[in-house]
PDB file of C-alpha atoms in Angstrom:
ATOM      1  CA  MET A  22       0.000   0.000   0.000  1.00 80.00           C
ATOM      2  CA  GLY A  23       1.226   3.499  -0.821  1.00 95.00           C
ATOM      3  CA  VAL A  24       3.079   5.162  -3.678  1.00 98.00           C
ATOM      4  CA  SER A  25       5.965   3.529  -5.531  1.00 97.00           C
ATOM      5  CA  THR A  26       8.227   4.506  -8.421  1.00 98.00           C
ATOM      6  CA  SER A  27       9.881   2.192 -10.927  1.00 97.00           C
ATOM      7  CA  CYS A  28      11.955   2.760 -14.046  1.00 94.00           C
ATOM      8  CA  VAL A  29      10.719   0.120 -16.439  1.00 85.00           C
ATOM      9  CA  GLU A  30      12.709   1.300 -19.441  1.00 91.00           C
ATOM     10  CA  LYS A  31      15.098   4.028 -20.476  1.00 94.00           C
ATOM     11  CA  GLY A  32      13.744   7.513 -19.896  1.00 97.00           C
ATOM     12  CA  VAL A  33      10.391   6.424 -18.436  1.00 98.00           C
ATOM     13  CA  ALA A  34       9.451   6.437 -14.736  1.00 98.00           C
ATOM     14  CA  VAL A  35       6.222   4.808 -13.583  1.00 98.00           C
ATOM     15  CA  VAL A  36       4.601   6.197 -10.431  1.00 98.00           C
ATOM     16  CA  THR A  37       2.027   3.751  -9.070  1.00 98.00           C
ATOM     17  CA  VAL A  38      -0.613   4.488  -6.438  1.00 98.00           C
ATOM     18  CA  GLY A  39      -2.100   1.712  -4.325  1.00 97.00           C
ATOM     19  CA  PHE A  40      -4.461   2.509  -1.425  1.00 96.00           C
ATOM     20  CA  PRO A  41      -6.985  -0.342  -1.242  1.00 95.00           C
ATOM     21  CA  PRO A  42      -9.812  -0.896  -1.501  1.00 93.00           C
ATOM     22  CA  VAL A  43     -10.682   2.023  -3.830  1.00 95.00           C
ATOM     23  CA  ASN A  44      -7.663   4.346  -3.919  1.00 97.00           C
ATOM     24  CA  ALA A  45      -9.313   7.013  -1.775  1.00 95.00           C
ATOM     25  CA  LEU A  46      -6.146   8.714  -0.589  1.00 96.00           C
ATOM     26  CA  PRO A  47      -5.521   9.967   2.947  1.00 94.00           C
ATOM     27  CA  VAL A  48      -3.725  13.271   3.451  1.00 95.00           C
ATOM     28  CA  ALA A  49      -0.345  11.559   3.760  1.00 96.00           C
ATOM     29  CA  GLY A  50      -1.024   9.656   0.538  1.00 97.00           C
ATOM     30  CA  TRP A  51      -1.567  12.835  -1.481  1.00 98.00           C
ATOM     31  CA  PHE A  52       1.657  14.315  -0.163  1.00 98.00           C
ATOM     32  CA  ALA A  53       3.515  11.076  -0.938  1.00 98.00           C
ATOM     33  CA  LEU A  54       2.180  11.147  -4.489  1.00 98.00           C
ATOM     34  CA  ALA A  55       3.291  14.762  -4.909  1.00 98.00           C
ATOM     35  CA  ASP A  56       6.777  13.899  -3.650  1.00 98.00           C
ATOM     36  CA  ALA A  57       7.069  10.899  -5.987  1.00 98.00           C
ATOM     37  CA  VAL A  58       6.035  12.817  -9.102  1.00 98.00           C
ATOM     38  CA  ARG A  59       8.320  15.743  -8.309  1.00 98.00           C
ATOM     39  CA  ALA A  60      11.258  13.403  -7.630  1.00 98.00           C
ATOM     40  CA  ALA A  61      10.714  11.583 -10.912  1.00 98.00           C
ATOM     41  CA  GLY A  62      10.641  14.882 -12.794  1.00 98.00           C
ATOM     42  CA  ARG A  63      13.893  16.005 -11.149  1.00 97.00           C
ATOM     43  CA  ASP A  64      15.737  12.860 -12.266  1.00 97.00           C
ATOM     44  CA  PRO A  65      17.854  13.923 -15.266  1.00 97.00           C
ATOM     45  CA  GLN A  66      17.500  10.442 -16.743  1.00 97.00           C
ATOM     46  CA  VAL A  67      13.695  10.641 -16.849  1.00 98.00           C
ATOM     47  CA  ARG A  68      11.986  12.122 -19.889  1.00 98.00           C
ATOM     48  CA  CYS A  69       8.413  11.039 -19.239  1.00 98.00           C
ATOM     49  CA  VAL A  70       6.410   9.952 -16.185  1.00 98.00           C
ATOM     50  CA  VAL A  71       3.537   7.470 -16.340  1.00 98.00           C
ATOM     51  CA  LEU A  72       1.024   7.852 -13.515  1.00 98.00           C
ATOM     52  CA  THR A  73      -0.930   4.679 -12.840  1.00 98.00           C
ATOM     53  CA  ALA A  74      -2.769   2.867 -10.063  1.00 98.00           C
ATOM     54  CA  GLU A  75      -3.415  -0.595  -8.731  1.00 97.00           C
ATOM     55  CA  GLY A  76      -6.758  -2.081  -7.748  1.00 95.00           C
ATOM     56  CA  ARG A  77     -10.350  -1.518  -8.734  1.00 95.00           C
ATOM     57  CA  GLY A  78      -9.984   2.025 -10.037  1.00 98.00           C
ATOM     58  CA  PHE A  79      -7.523   4.801 -10.745  1.00 98.00           C
ATOM     59  CA  ASN A  80      -8.597   7.150  -7.959  1.00 98.00           C
ATOM     60  CA  ALA A  81     -11.659   7.710  -5.762  1.00 96.00           C
ATOM     61  CA  GLY A  82     -10.567  11.091  -4.414  1.00 95.00           C
ATOM     62  CA  VAL A  83      -9.920  11.935  -0.781  1.00 91.00           C
ATOM     63  CA  ASP A  84     -10.519   9.566   2.107  1.00 87.00           C
ATOM     64  CA  ILE A  85     -13.907  10.837   3.318  1.00 82.00           C
ATOM     65  CA  LYS A  86     -13.789   8.610   6.382  1.00 81.00           C
ATOM     66  CA  GLU A  87     -10.562  10.303   7.484  1.00 84.00           C
ATOM     67  CA  ILE A  88     -12.316  13.670   7.277  1.00 76.00           C
ATOM     68  CA  GLN A  89     -15.367  12.347   9.112  1.00 73.00           C
ATOM     69  CA  LYS A  90     -13.116  11.133  11.911  1.00 76.00           C
ATOM     70  CA  ASP A  91     -10.986  14.237  12.477  1.00 69.00           C
ATOM     71  CA  GLY A  92     -12.997  17.100  10.983  1.00 63.00           C
ATOM     72  CA  ASN A  93     -11.608  20.458   9.908  1.00 73.00           C
ATOM     73  CA  SER A  94      -7.974  19.703  10.698  1.00 76.00           C
ATOM     74  CA  VAL A  95      -8.035  16.877   8.141  1.00 78.00           C
ATOM     75  CA  LEU A  96     -10.059  18.981   5.705  1.00 80.00           C
ATOM     76  CA  ILE A  97      -7.357  21.651   5.790  1.00 87.00           C
ATOM     77  CA  GLY A  98      -4.714  18.960   5.333  1.00 89.00           C
ATOM     78  CA  ALA A  99      -6.605  17.430   2.420  1.00 88.00           C
ATOM     79  CA  ASN A 100      -6.942  20.849   0.774  1.00 91.00           C
ATOM     80  CA  HIS A 101      -3.198  21.445   0.937  1.00 94.00           C
ATOM     81  CA  ALA A 102      -2.274  17.862   0.045  1.00 96.00           C
ATOM     82  CA  CYS A 103      -4.520  17.719  -3.026  1.00 96.00           C
ATOM     83  CA  ALA A 104      -3.250  21.103  -4.185  1.00 97.00           C
ATOM     84  CA  GLU A 105       0.315  19.799  -3.869  1.00 98.00           C
ATOM     85  CA  ALA A 106      -0.398  16.562  -5.745  1.00 98.00           C
ATOM     86  CA  PHE A 107      -2.241  18.289  -8.592  1.00 98.00           C
ATOM     87  CA  ALA A 108       0.499  20.923  -8.865  1.00 98.00           C
ATOM     88  CA  ALA A 109       3.206  18.238  -8.840  1.00 98.00           C
ATOM     89  CA  VAL A 110       1.663  16.674 -11.938  1.00 98.00           C
ATOM     90  CA  TYR A 111       1.232  20.020 -13.659  1.00 98.00           C
ATOM     91  CA  ASP A 112       4.678  21.335 -12.696  1.00 98.00           C
ATOM     92  CA  CYS A 113       6.537  18.072 -13.275  1.00 98.00           C
ATOM     93  CA  ALA A 114       9.577  19.020 -15.350  1.00 98.00           C
ATOM     94  CA  VAL A 115       8.739  16.351 -17.945  1.00 98.00           C
ATOM     95  CA  PRO A 116       5.466  15.251 -19.539  1.00 98.00           C
ATOM     96  CA  VAL A 117       3.122  13.108 -17.436  1.00 98.00           C
ATOM     97  CA  VAL A 118       0.955  10.412 -19.018  1.00 98.00           C
ATOM     98  CA  ALA A 119      -1.979   9.240 -16.892  1.00 98.00           C
ATOM     99  CA  ALA A 120      -3.020   5.604 -17.383  1.00 98.00           C
ATOM    100  CA  VAL A 121      -6.614   5.428 -16.137  1.00 98.00           C
ATOM    101  CA  HIS A 122      -8.739   2.382 -15.419  1.00 98.00           C
ATOM    102  CA  GLY A 123     -12.048   1.986 -13.659  1.00 98.00           C
ATOM    103  CA  PHE A 124     -13.223   5.034 -11.761  1.00 98.00           C
ATOM    104  CA  CYS A 125     -11.456   8.398 -11.820  1.00 98.00           C
ATOM    105  CA  LEU A 126     -13.375  10.557  -9.379  1.00 98.00           C
ATOM    106  CA  GLY A 127     -12.879  13.707  -7.307  1.00 96.00           C
ATOM    107  CA  GLY A 128      -9.168  14.125  -6.732  1.00 97.00           C
ATOM    108  CA  GLY A 129      -8.524  11.746  -9.602  1.00 98.00           C
ATOM    109  CA  ILE A 130      -9.889  14.427 -11.939  1.00 98.00           C
ATOM    110  CA  GLY A 131      -7.394  16.874 -10.454  1.00 98.00           C
ATOM    111  CA  LEU A 132      -4.561  14.515 -11.360  1.00 98.00           C
ATOM    112  CA  VAL A 133      -5.597  13.626 -14.905  1.00 98.00           C
ATOM    113  CA  GLY A 134      -6.823  17.150 -15.659  1.00 98.00           C
ATOM    114  CA  ASN A 135      -3.289  18.381 -14.977  1.00 98.00           C
ATOM    115  CA  ALA A 136      -1.575  15.535 -16.824  1.00 98.00           C
ATOM    116  CA  ASP A 137      -0.114  16.090 -20.277  1.00 98.00           C
ATOM    117  CA  ALA A 138      -1.847  13.104 -21.856  1.00 98.00           C
ATOM    118  CA  ILE A 139      -4.374  10.453 -20.846  1.00 98.00           C
ATOM    119  CA  VAL A 140      -4.597   6.849 -21.960  1.00 98.00           C
ATOM    120  CA  ALA A 141      -7.705   5.114 -20.649  1.00 98.00           C
ATOM    121  CA  GLY A 142      -9.115   1.637 -20.388  1.00 98.00           C
ATOM    122  CA  GLU A 143     -12.498   1.009 -21.932  1.00 98.00           C
ATOM    123  CA  ASP A 144     -13.894   0.653 -18.407  1.00 98.00           C
ATOM    124  CA  ALA A 145     -12.747   4.102 -17.261  1.00 98.00           C
ATOM    125  CA  VAL A 146     -15.271   6.700 -16.099  1.00 98.00           C
ATOM    126  CA  PHE A 147     -14.550  10.274 -15.049  1.00 98.00           C
ATOM    127  CA  GLY A 148     -16.518  12.533 -12.738  1.00 98.00           C
ATOM    128  CA  LEU A 149     -16.820  14.814  -9.726  1.00 97.00           C
ATOM    129  CA  PRO A 150     -19.269  13.462  -7.112  1.00 95.00           C
ATOM    130  CA  GLU A 151     -18.334  16.382  -4.874  1.00 93.00           C
ATOM    131  CA  LEU A 152     -21.868  17.612  -4.245  1.00 94.00           C
ATOM    132  CA  ASP A 153     -22.760  14.137  -2.986  1.00 92.00           C
ATOM    133  CA  ARG A 154     -19.764  14.180  -0.638  1.00 87.00           C
ATOM    134  CA  GLY A 155     -20.142  17.588   0.991  1.00 85.00           C
ATOM    135  CA  ALA A 156     -17.254  19.099  -0.936  1.00 85.00           C
ATOM    136  CA  LEU A 157     -16.395  21.350  -3.865  1.00 91.00           C
ATOM    137  CA  GLY A 158     -13.374  21.551  -6.115  1.00 92.00           C
ATOM    138  CA  ALA A 159     -11.581  20.249  -9.224  1.00 97.00           C
ATOM    139  CA  ALA A 160     -14.003  21.907 -11.639  1.00 97.00           C
ATOM    140  CA  THR A 161     -10.820  23.680 -12.739  1.00 97.00           C
ATOM    141  CA  HIS A 162      -9.490  20.333 -13.915  1.00 98.00           C
ATOM    142  CA  LEU A 163     -12.717  18.866 -15.285  1.00 98.00           C
ATOM    143  CA  ALA A 164     -12.957  21.975 -17.469  1.00 98.00           C
ATOM    144  CA  ARG A 165      -9.675  20.875 -19.071  1.00 98.00           C
ATOM    145  CA  LEU A 166     -11.304  17.588 -20.090  1.00 98.00           C
ATOM    146  CA  VAL A 167     -14.757  18.569 -21.373  1.00 98.00           C
ATOM    147  CA  PRO A 168     -16.486  21.689 -22.735  1.00 97.00           C
ATOM    148  CA  GLN A 169     -17.750  24.268 -20.246  1.00 97.00           C
ATOM    149  CA  HIS A 170     -21.463  23.448 -20.287  1.00 98.00           C
ATOM    150  CA  LEU A 171     -20.856  19.712 -20.071  1.00 98.00           C
ATOM    151  CA  MET A 172     -18.518  20.336 -17.145  1.00 98.00           C
ATOM    152  CA  ARG A 173     -21.254  22.231 -15.337  1.00 98.00           C
ATOM    153  CA  ALA A 174     -23.889  19.567 -15.996  1.00 98.00           C
ATOM    154  CA  LEU A 175     -21.556  16.808 -14.821  1.00 98.00           C
ATOM    155  CA  TYR A 176     -20.666  18.829 -11.719  1.00 98.00           C
ATOM    156  CA  TYR A 177     -24.236  19.651 -10.715  1.00 98.00           C
ATOM    157  CA  THR A 178     -25.503  16.091 -11.275  1.00 97.00           C
ATOM    158  CA  SER A 179     -22.433  14.168 -10.025  1.00 97.00           C
ATOM    159  CA  ARG A 180     -22.710  12.036 -13.160  1.00 98.00           C
ATOM    160  CA  THR A 181     -19.696  10.544 -14.934  1.00 98.00           C
ATOM    161  CA  ALA A 182     -18.407  10.579 -18.501  1.00 98.00           C
ATOM    162  CA  THR A 183     -16.914   7.519 -20.155  1.00 98.00           C
ATOM    163  CA  ALA A 184     -13.442   7.222 -21.613  1.00 98.00           C
ATOM    164  CA  ALA A 185     -15.017   7.037 -25.067  1.00 98.00           C
ATOM    165  CA  GLU A 186     -16.868  10.312 -24.480  1.00 98.00           C
ATOM    166  CA  LEU A 187     -13.693  12.066 -23.365  1.00 98.00           C
ATOM    167  CA  HIS A 188     -11.863  10.632 -26.359  1.00 98.00           C
ATOM    168  CA  ALA A 189     -14.517  12.202 -28.579  1.00 98.00           C
ATOM    169  CA  HIS A 190     -13.823  15.557 -26.907  1.00 97.00           C
ATOM    170  CA  GLY A 191     -10.096  15.129 -27.575  1.00 98.00           C
ATOM    171  CA  SER A 192      -8.957  15.018 -23.940  1.00 98.00           C
ATOM    172  CA  VAL A 193      -8.195  11.282 -23.882  1.00 98.00           C
ATOM    173  CA  TRP A 194      -5.425  10.297 -26.275  1.00 98.00           C
ATOM    174  CA  GLN A 195      -6.372   6.637 -26.632  1.00 98.00           C
ATOM    175  CA  VAL A 196      -8.951   4.169 -25.311  1.00 98.00           C
ATOM    176  CA  VAL A 197      -7.883   0.534 -25.105  1.00 98.00           C
ATOM    177  CA  PRO A 198      -9.094  -2.715 -23.529  1.00 98.00           C
ATOM    178  CA  ARG A 199      -8.296  -2.798 -19.816  1.00 97.00           C
ATOM    179  CA  GLY A 200      -5.671  -5.496 -20.262  1.00 97.00           C
ATOM    180  CA  GLU A 201      -3.768  -3.374 -22.773  1.00 98.00           C
ATOM    181  CA  LEU A 202      -3.734  -0.152 -20.740  1.00 98.00           C
ATOM    182  CA  ARG A 203      -0.246  -0.354 -19.274  1.00 97.00           C
ATOM    183  CA  ALA A 204       1.318  -1.299 -22.610  1.00 98.00           C
ATOM    184  CA  ALA A 205      -0.508   1.519 -24.413  1.00 98.00           C
ATOM    185  CA  ALA A 206       0.569   4.101 -21.832  1.00 98.00           C
ATOM    186  CA  LEU A 207       4.171   2.916 -22.027  1.00 98.00           C
ATOM    187  CA  THR A 208       4.079   3.053 -25.823  1.00 98.00           C
ATOM    188  CA  LEU A 209       3.074   6.727 -25.708  1.00 98.00           C
ATOM    189  CA  ALA A 210       5.631   7.451 -22.966  1.00 98.00           C
ATOM    190  CA  ARG A 211       8.342   5.718 -24.991  1.00 98.00           C
ATOM    191  CA  GLU A 212       7.531   7.885 -28.018  1.00 98.00           C
ATOM    192  CA  ILE A 213       7.752  11.025 -25.885  1.00 98.00           C
ATOM    193  CA  ALA A 214      10.942   9.868 -24.142  1.00 98.00           C
ATOM    194  CA  ALA A 215      12.623   9.381 -27.510  1.00 98.00           C
ATOM    195  CA  LYS A 216      12.855  13.179 -27.854  1.00 98.00           C
ATOM    196  CA  ASP A 217      15.777  15.203 -26.557  1.00 97.00           C
ATOM    197  CA  GLY A 218      15.466  15.428 -22.762  1.00 97.00           C
ATOM    198  CA  GLN A 219      16.485  19.073 -22.446  1.00 97.00           C
ATOM    199  CA  LEU A 220      14.140  20.109 -25.227  1.00 98.00           C
ATOM    200  CA  LEU A 221      11.258  18.195 -23.633  1.00 98.00           C
ATOM    201  CA  ARG A 222      11.734  20.097 -20.385  1.00 98.00           C
ATOM    202  CA  LEU A 223      11.751  23.389 -22.248  1.00 98.00           C
ATOM    203  CA  ALA A 224       8.617  22.350 -24.113  1.00 98.00           C
ATOM    204  CA  LYS A 225       6.794  21.468 -20.876  1.00 98.00           C
ATOM    205  CA  ALA A 226       7.674  24.844 -19.359  1.00 98.00           C
ATOM    206  CA  ALA A 227       6.633  26.644 -22.522  1.00 98.00           C
ATOM    207  CA  LEU A 228       3.255  24.906 -22.760  1.00 98.00           C
ATOM    208  CA  ASN A 229       2.506  25.602 -19.106  1.00 98.00           C
ATOM    209  CA  GLY A 230       3.423  29.217 -19.671  1.00 97.00           C
ATOM    210  CA  ILE A 231       0.802  29.708 -22.390  1.00 98.00           C
ATOM    211  CA  ASP A 232      -2.095  28.058 -20.520  1.00 97.00           C
ATOM    212  CA  PRO A 233      -5.131  30.379 -20.502  1.00 95.00           C
ATOM    213  CA  VAL A 234      -6.030  29.448 -16.892  1.00 95.00           C
ATOM    214  CA  ASP A 235      -3.774  29.531 -13.842  1.00 96.00           C
ATOM    215  CA  VAL A 236      -4.728  26.098 -12.515  1.00 96.00           C
ATOM    216  CA  ARG A 237      -3.107  26.646  -9.124  1.00 95.00           C
ATOM    217  CA  ARG A 238      -4.956  29.889  -8.377  1.00 96.00           C
ATOM    218  CA  SER A 239      -8.232  28.630  -9.849  1.00 97.00           C
ATOM    219  CA  TYR A 240      -8.216  25.448  -7.774  1.00 96.00           C
ATOM    220  CA  ARG A 241      -7.292  27.272  -4.565  1.00 94.00           C
ATOM    221  CA  PHE A 242     -10.229  29.619  -5.199  1.00 95.00           C
ATOM    222  CA  GLU A 243     -12.543  26.599  -5.395  1.00 94.00           C
ATOM    223  CA  GLN A 244     -11.103  25.194  -2.186  1.00 91.00           C
ATOM    224  CA  GLY A 245     -12.196  28.290  -0.292  1.00 90.00           C
ATOM    225  CA  PHE A 246     -15.797  27.265  -0.924  1.00 92.00           C
ATOM    226  CA  THR A 247     -15.041  23.718   0.211  1.00 86.00           C
ATOM    227  CA  PHE A 248     -13.878  25.111   3.541  1.00 83.00           C
ATOM    228  CA  GLU A 249     -16.874  27.447   3.737  1.00 90.00           C
ATOM    229  CA  ALA A 250     -19.139  24.419   3.275  1.00 89.00           C
ATOM    230  CA  GLY A 251     -17.279  22.753   6.133  1.00 83.00           C
ATOM    231  CA  LEU A 252     -17.602  25.718   8.496  1.00 86.00           C
ATOM    232  CA  SER A 253     -21.281  26.216   7.714  1.00 91.00           C
ATOM    233  CA  GLY A 254     -22.131  22.633   8.607  1.00 89.00           C
ATOM    234  CA  VAL A 255     -23.595  21.720   5.224  1.00 91.00           C
ATOM    235  CA  ALA A 256     -20.613  19.506   4.409  1.00 86.00           C
ATOM    236  CA  ASP A 257     -21.057  17.464   7.582  1.00 84.00           C
ATOM    237  CA  ARG A 258     -24.771  17.132   6.895  1.00 89.00           C
ATOM    238  CA  VAL A 259     -24.151  15.755   3.423  1.00 89.00           C
ATOM    239  CA  ARG A 260     -21.220  13.568   4.463  1.00 79.00           C
ATOM    240  CA  ALA A 261     -23.276  12.029   7.264  1.00 81.00           C
ATOM    241  CA  GLY A 262     -24.975   9.922   4.624  1.00 75.00           C
ATOM    242  CA  PHE A 263     -21.768   8.839   2.913  1.00 64.00           C
ATOM    243  CA  GLY A 264     -21.389   5.089   2.725  1.00 57.00           C
ATOM    244  CA  LYS A 265     -24.898   4.402   3.987  1.00 61.00           C
ATOM    245  CA  GLU A 266     -27.343   2.371   1.948  1.00 48.00           C
ATOM    246  CA  GLY A 267     -29.282   4.567  -0.430  1.00 44.00           C
ATOM    247  CA  ALA A 268     -26.960   7.537   0.097  1.00 40.00           C
TER     248      ALA A 268
END
C-alpha cells in the first residue's frame, strides 16, 4: 500500500498508487504522491512519467472517512495535500501520461486534468461526485477535459463521462481494452521519451506558460468554498450519509 516509483525502461518512470480498496487517498497519501512525481521529474534520466494505479480504479478522491473522523484539521490537510499533488503533476519538469482504469473521481480528476496526456481503459469513467460528498473543487481540472457546459452539468448532477466520451472531446489520447492499458501508456511514454530530454523540459515549461487558466490559483479559489461548506455545517450534513445504503 502506498506510492511507488519504478523505471521500467530508459527515460520512463512509472509512479504507481495503491491505497486499497478504492484508492481514496488519505492526506499523507496525497503528499507522498506529490513527492514521488516531483522526484521523478527532477531525475535527469527521466523524460516522461507514467502515472498509474493498482486495484479496482484509478482514484476515488480523498478519504472521506478520514475527514469524518478528524474534521476540519483533516479537511485543511486534504486541501493542501490535493493542491500539492495536482500541482506536482502540472509542474513536473517532464510530460506526465496518466493511465486510467475503472473510476477516476474527485481528486482523480485533479490529477488527470493536470496531466499532459491520458490513456484510458475502456472501463474508465470520469466525474466529480463532490456535491454528494459535501465538498467542492476540481471543476478547474474537469474543465480541461470537457467543454464548459458539459462540465457544469456533470458537476451539478455528479454524473460521470466515459473514456469514449472524453476521447470524442479530444482530452483522452487513446482508449484501449483494460488489459492493454499499461502497454498503451508505455508506448506513448516511450515515443515522448525518444525526444531530446532538455528540449522536452523546455517544451513542458513553454506549454505551461501559455495556458489560458492559472490552474493553481483557480483550484485554490474553489477550495475556499469547500472550507466554507465545512464551516457552515452543510458539508457534515451531506457527508453524514456517505457510505450508507441509499446515500
